PDB file of C-alpha atoms in Angstrom:
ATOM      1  CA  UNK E 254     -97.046 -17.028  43.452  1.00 41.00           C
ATOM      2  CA  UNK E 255     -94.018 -18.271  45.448  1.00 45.00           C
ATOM      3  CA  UNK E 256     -94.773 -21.243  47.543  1.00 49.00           C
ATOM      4  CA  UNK E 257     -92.537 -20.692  50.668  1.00 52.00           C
ATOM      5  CA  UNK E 258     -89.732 -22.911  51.257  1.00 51.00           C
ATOM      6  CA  UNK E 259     -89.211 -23.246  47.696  1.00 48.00           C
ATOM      7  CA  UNK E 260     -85.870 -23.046  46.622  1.00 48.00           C
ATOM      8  CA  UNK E 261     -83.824 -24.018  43.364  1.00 47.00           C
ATOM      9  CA  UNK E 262     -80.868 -26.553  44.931  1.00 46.00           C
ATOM     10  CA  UNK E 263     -78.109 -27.547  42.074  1.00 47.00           C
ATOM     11  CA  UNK E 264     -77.862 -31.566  42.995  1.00 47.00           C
ATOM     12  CA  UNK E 265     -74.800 -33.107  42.428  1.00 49.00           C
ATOM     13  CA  UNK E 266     -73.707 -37.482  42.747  1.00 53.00           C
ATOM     14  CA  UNK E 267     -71.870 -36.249  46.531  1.00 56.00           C
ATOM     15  CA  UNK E 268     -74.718 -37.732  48.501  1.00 60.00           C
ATOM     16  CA  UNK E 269     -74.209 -35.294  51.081  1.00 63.00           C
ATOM     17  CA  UNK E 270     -75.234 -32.679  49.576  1.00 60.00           C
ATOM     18  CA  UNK E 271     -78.218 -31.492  50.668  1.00 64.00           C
ATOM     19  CA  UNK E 272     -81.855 -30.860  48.792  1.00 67.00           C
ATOM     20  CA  UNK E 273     -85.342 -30.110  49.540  1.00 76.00           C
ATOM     21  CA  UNK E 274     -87.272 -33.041  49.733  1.00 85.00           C
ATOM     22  CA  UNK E 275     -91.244 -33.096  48.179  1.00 89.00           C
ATOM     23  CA  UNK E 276     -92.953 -35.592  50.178  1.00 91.00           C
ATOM     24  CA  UNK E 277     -96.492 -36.912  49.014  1.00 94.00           C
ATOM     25  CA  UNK E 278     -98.952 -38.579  51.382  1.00 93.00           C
ATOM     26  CA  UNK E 279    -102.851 -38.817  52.373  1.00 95.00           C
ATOM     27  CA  UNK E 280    -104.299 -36.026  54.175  1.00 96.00           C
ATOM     28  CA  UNK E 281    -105.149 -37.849  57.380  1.00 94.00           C
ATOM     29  CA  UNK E 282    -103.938 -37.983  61.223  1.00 94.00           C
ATOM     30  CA  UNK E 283    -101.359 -40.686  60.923  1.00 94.00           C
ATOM     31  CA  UNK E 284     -99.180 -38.386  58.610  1.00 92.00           C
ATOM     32  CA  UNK E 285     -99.768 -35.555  60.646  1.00 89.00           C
ATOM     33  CA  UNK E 286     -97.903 -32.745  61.462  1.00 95.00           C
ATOM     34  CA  UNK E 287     -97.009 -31.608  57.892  1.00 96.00           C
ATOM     35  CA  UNK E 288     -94.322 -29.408  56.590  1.00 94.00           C
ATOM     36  CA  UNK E 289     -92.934 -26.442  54.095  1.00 92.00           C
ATOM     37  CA  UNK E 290     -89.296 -25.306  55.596  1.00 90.00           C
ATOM     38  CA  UNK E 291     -86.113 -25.602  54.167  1.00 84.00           C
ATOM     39  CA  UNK E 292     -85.882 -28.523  54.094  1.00 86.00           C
ATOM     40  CA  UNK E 293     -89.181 -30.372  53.378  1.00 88.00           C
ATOM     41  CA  UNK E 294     -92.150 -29.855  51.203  1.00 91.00           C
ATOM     42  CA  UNK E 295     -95.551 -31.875  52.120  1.00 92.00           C
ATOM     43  CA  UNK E 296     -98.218 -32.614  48.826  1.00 94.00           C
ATOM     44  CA  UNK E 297    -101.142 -34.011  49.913  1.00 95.00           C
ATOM     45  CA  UNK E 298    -104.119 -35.882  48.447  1.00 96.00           C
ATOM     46  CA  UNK E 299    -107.970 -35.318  49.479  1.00 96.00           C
ATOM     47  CA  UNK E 300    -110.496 -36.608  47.976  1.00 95.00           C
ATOM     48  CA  UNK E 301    -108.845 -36.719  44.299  1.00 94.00           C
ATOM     49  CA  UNK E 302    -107.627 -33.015  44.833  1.00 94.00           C
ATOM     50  CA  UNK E 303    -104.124 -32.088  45.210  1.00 94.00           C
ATOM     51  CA  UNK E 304    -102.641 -29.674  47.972  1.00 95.00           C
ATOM     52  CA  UNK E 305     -99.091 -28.191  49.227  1.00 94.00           C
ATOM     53  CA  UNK E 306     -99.102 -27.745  53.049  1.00 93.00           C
ATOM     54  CA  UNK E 307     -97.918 -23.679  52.819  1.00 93.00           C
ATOM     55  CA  UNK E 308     -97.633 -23.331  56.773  1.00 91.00           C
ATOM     56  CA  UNK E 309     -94.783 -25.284  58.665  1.00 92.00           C
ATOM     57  CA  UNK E 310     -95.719 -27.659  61.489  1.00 93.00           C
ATOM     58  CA  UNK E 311     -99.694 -28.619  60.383  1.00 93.00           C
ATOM     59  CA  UNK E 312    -101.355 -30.765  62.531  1.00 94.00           C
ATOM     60  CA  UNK E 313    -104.299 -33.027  60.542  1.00 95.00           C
ATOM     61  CA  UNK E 314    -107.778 -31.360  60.852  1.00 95.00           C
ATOM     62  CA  UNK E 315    -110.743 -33.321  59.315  1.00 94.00           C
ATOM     63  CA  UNK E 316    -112.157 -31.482  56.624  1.00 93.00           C
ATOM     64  CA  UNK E 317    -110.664 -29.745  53.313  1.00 95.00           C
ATOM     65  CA  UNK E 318    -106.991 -28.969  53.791  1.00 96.00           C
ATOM     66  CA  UNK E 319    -107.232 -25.490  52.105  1.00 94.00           C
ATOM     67  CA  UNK E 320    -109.083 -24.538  55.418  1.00 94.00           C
ATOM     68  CA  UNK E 321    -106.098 -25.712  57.254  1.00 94.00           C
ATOM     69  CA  UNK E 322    -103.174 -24.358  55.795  1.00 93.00           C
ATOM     70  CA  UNK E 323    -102.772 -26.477  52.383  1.00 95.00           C
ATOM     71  CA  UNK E 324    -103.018 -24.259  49.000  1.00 94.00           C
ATOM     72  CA  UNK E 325    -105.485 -26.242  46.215  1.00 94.00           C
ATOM     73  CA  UNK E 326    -102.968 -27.374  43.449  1.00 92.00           C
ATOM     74  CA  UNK E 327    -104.985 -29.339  41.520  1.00 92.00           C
ATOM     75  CA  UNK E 328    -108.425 -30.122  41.755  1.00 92.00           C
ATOM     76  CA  UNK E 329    -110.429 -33.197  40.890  1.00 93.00           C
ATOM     77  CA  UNK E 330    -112.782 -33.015  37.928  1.00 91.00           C
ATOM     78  CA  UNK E 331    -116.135 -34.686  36.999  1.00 91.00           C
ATOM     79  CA  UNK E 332    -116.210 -37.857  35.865  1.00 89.00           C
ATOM     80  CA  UNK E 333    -116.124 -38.020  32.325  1.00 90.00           C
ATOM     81  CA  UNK E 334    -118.866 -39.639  30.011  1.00 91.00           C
ATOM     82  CA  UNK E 335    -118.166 -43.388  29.444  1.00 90.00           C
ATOM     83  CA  UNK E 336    -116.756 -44.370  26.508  1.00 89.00           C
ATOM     84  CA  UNK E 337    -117.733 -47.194  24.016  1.00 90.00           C
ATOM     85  CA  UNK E 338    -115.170 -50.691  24.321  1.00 90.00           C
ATOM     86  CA  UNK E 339    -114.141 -51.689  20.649  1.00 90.00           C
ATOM     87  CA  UNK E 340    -113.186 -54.543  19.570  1.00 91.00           C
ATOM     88  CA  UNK E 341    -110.313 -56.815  20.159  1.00 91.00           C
ATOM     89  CA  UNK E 342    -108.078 -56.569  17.210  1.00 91.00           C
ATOM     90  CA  UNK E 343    -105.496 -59.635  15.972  1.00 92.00           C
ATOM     91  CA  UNK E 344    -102.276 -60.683  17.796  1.00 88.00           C
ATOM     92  CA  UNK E 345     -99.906 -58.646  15.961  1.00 85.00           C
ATOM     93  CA  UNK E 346     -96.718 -60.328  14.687  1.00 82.00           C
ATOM     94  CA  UNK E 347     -93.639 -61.693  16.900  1.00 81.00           C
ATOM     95  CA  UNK E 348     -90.796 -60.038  16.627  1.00 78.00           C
ATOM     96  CA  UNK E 349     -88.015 -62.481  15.725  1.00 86.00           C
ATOM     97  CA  UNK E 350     -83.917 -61.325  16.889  1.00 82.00           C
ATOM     98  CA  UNK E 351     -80.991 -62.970  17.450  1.00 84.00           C
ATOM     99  CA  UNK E 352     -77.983 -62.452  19.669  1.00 80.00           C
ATOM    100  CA  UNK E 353     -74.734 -62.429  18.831  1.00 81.00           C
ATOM    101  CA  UNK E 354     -71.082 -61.404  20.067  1.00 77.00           C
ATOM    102  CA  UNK E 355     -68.854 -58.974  18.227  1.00 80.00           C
ATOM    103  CA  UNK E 356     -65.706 -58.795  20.434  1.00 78.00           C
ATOM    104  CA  UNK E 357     -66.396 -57.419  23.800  1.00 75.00           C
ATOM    105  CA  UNK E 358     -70.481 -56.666  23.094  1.00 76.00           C
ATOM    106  CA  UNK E 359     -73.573 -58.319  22.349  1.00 74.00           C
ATOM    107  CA  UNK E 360     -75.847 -57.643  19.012  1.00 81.00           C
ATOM    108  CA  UNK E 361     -79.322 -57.770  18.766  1.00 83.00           C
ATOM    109  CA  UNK E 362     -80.182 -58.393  14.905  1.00 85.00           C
ATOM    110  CA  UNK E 363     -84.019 -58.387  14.086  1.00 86.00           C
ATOM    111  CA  UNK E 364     -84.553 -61.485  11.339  1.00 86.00           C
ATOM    112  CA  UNK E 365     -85.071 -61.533   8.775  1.00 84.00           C
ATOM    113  CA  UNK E 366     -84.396 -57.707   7.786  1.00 86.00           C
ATOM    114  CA  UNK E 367     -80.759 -57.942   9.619  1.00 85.00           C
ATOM    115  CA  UNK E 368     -81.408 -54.582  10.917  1.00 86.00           C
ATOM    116  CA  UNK E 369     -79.289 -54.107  14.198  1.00 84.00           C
ATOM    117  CA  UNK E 370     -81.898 -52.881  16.777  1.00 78.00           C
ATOM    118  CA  UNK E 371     -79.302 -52.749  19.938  1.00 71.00           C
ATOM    119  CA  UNK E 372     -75.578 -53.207  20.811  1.00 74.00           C
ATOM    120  CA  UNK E 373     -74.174 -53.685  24.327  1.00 70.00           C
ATOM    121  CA  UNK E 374     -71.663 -51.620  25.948  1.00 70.00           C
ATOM    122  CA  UNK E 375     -68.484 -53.693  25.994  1.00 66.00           C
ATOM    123  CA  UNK E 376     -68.360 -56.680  28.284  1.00 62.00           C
ATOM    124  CA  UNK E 377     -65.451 -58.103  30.069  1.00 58.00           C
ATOM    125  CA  UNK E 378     -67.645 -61.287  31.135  1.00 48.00           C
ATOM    126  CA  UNK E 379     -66.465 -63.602  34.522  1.00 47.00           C
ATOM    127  CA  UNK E 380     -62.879 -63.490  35.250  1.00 42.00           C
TER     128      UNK E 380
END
């Protein structure tokens, strides 16, 4: 089912170029009217369900959105049973590194193994 509006945008790091926006919010009359056009997409949340205002322009009705143009996405399930706590197992160990320069980057070693978990980009430090 296509969800009108909906379009496939290729984004690119120009900041003006232009997307559809998905905005998520409470179904309630301070975020009213709600939207699907080109260029934004309204999700909302009722109740634990999730919707997608399909008509553009929606003013907030009190009820269930679905009766007021919103499509169900995802709706909320029972409550599962309760599960049993177990017990609080022991601290596990520290982990033990040290830091360390090799030219322009920094070394993490973990001790006592030597492994070398991480190494910095280079880093031209305060000039």
């Amino acid at each position: 089912m296509a969800i009108k509006g909906l379009k496939s945008t290729q984004l690119a790091n120009d900041p003006t170029t232009s997307a559809l926006k998905f905005n998520f919010k409470t179904y309630e009359q301070k975020n009213s009217p709600f939207y699907n056009n080109s260029t934004n997409i309204d999700f909302v949340t009722y109740n634990g369900s999730l919707y997608v205002c399909v008509e553009n322009g929606v003013s907030f009705k009190a009820g269930d959105p679905a009766n007021n143009g919103f499509l169900l996405l995802v709706e909320k399930g029972k409550d599962g049973r309760q599960g049993v706590d177990g017990k609080e197992g022991p601290m596990g160990p520290m982990p033990n590194y040290t830091l360390s320069f090799d030219g322009k980057q920094m070394v993490v070693v973990e001790q006592p193994t030597g492994i070398r978990k991480a190494v910095s980009p280079d880093l031209t430090g305060p000039v």
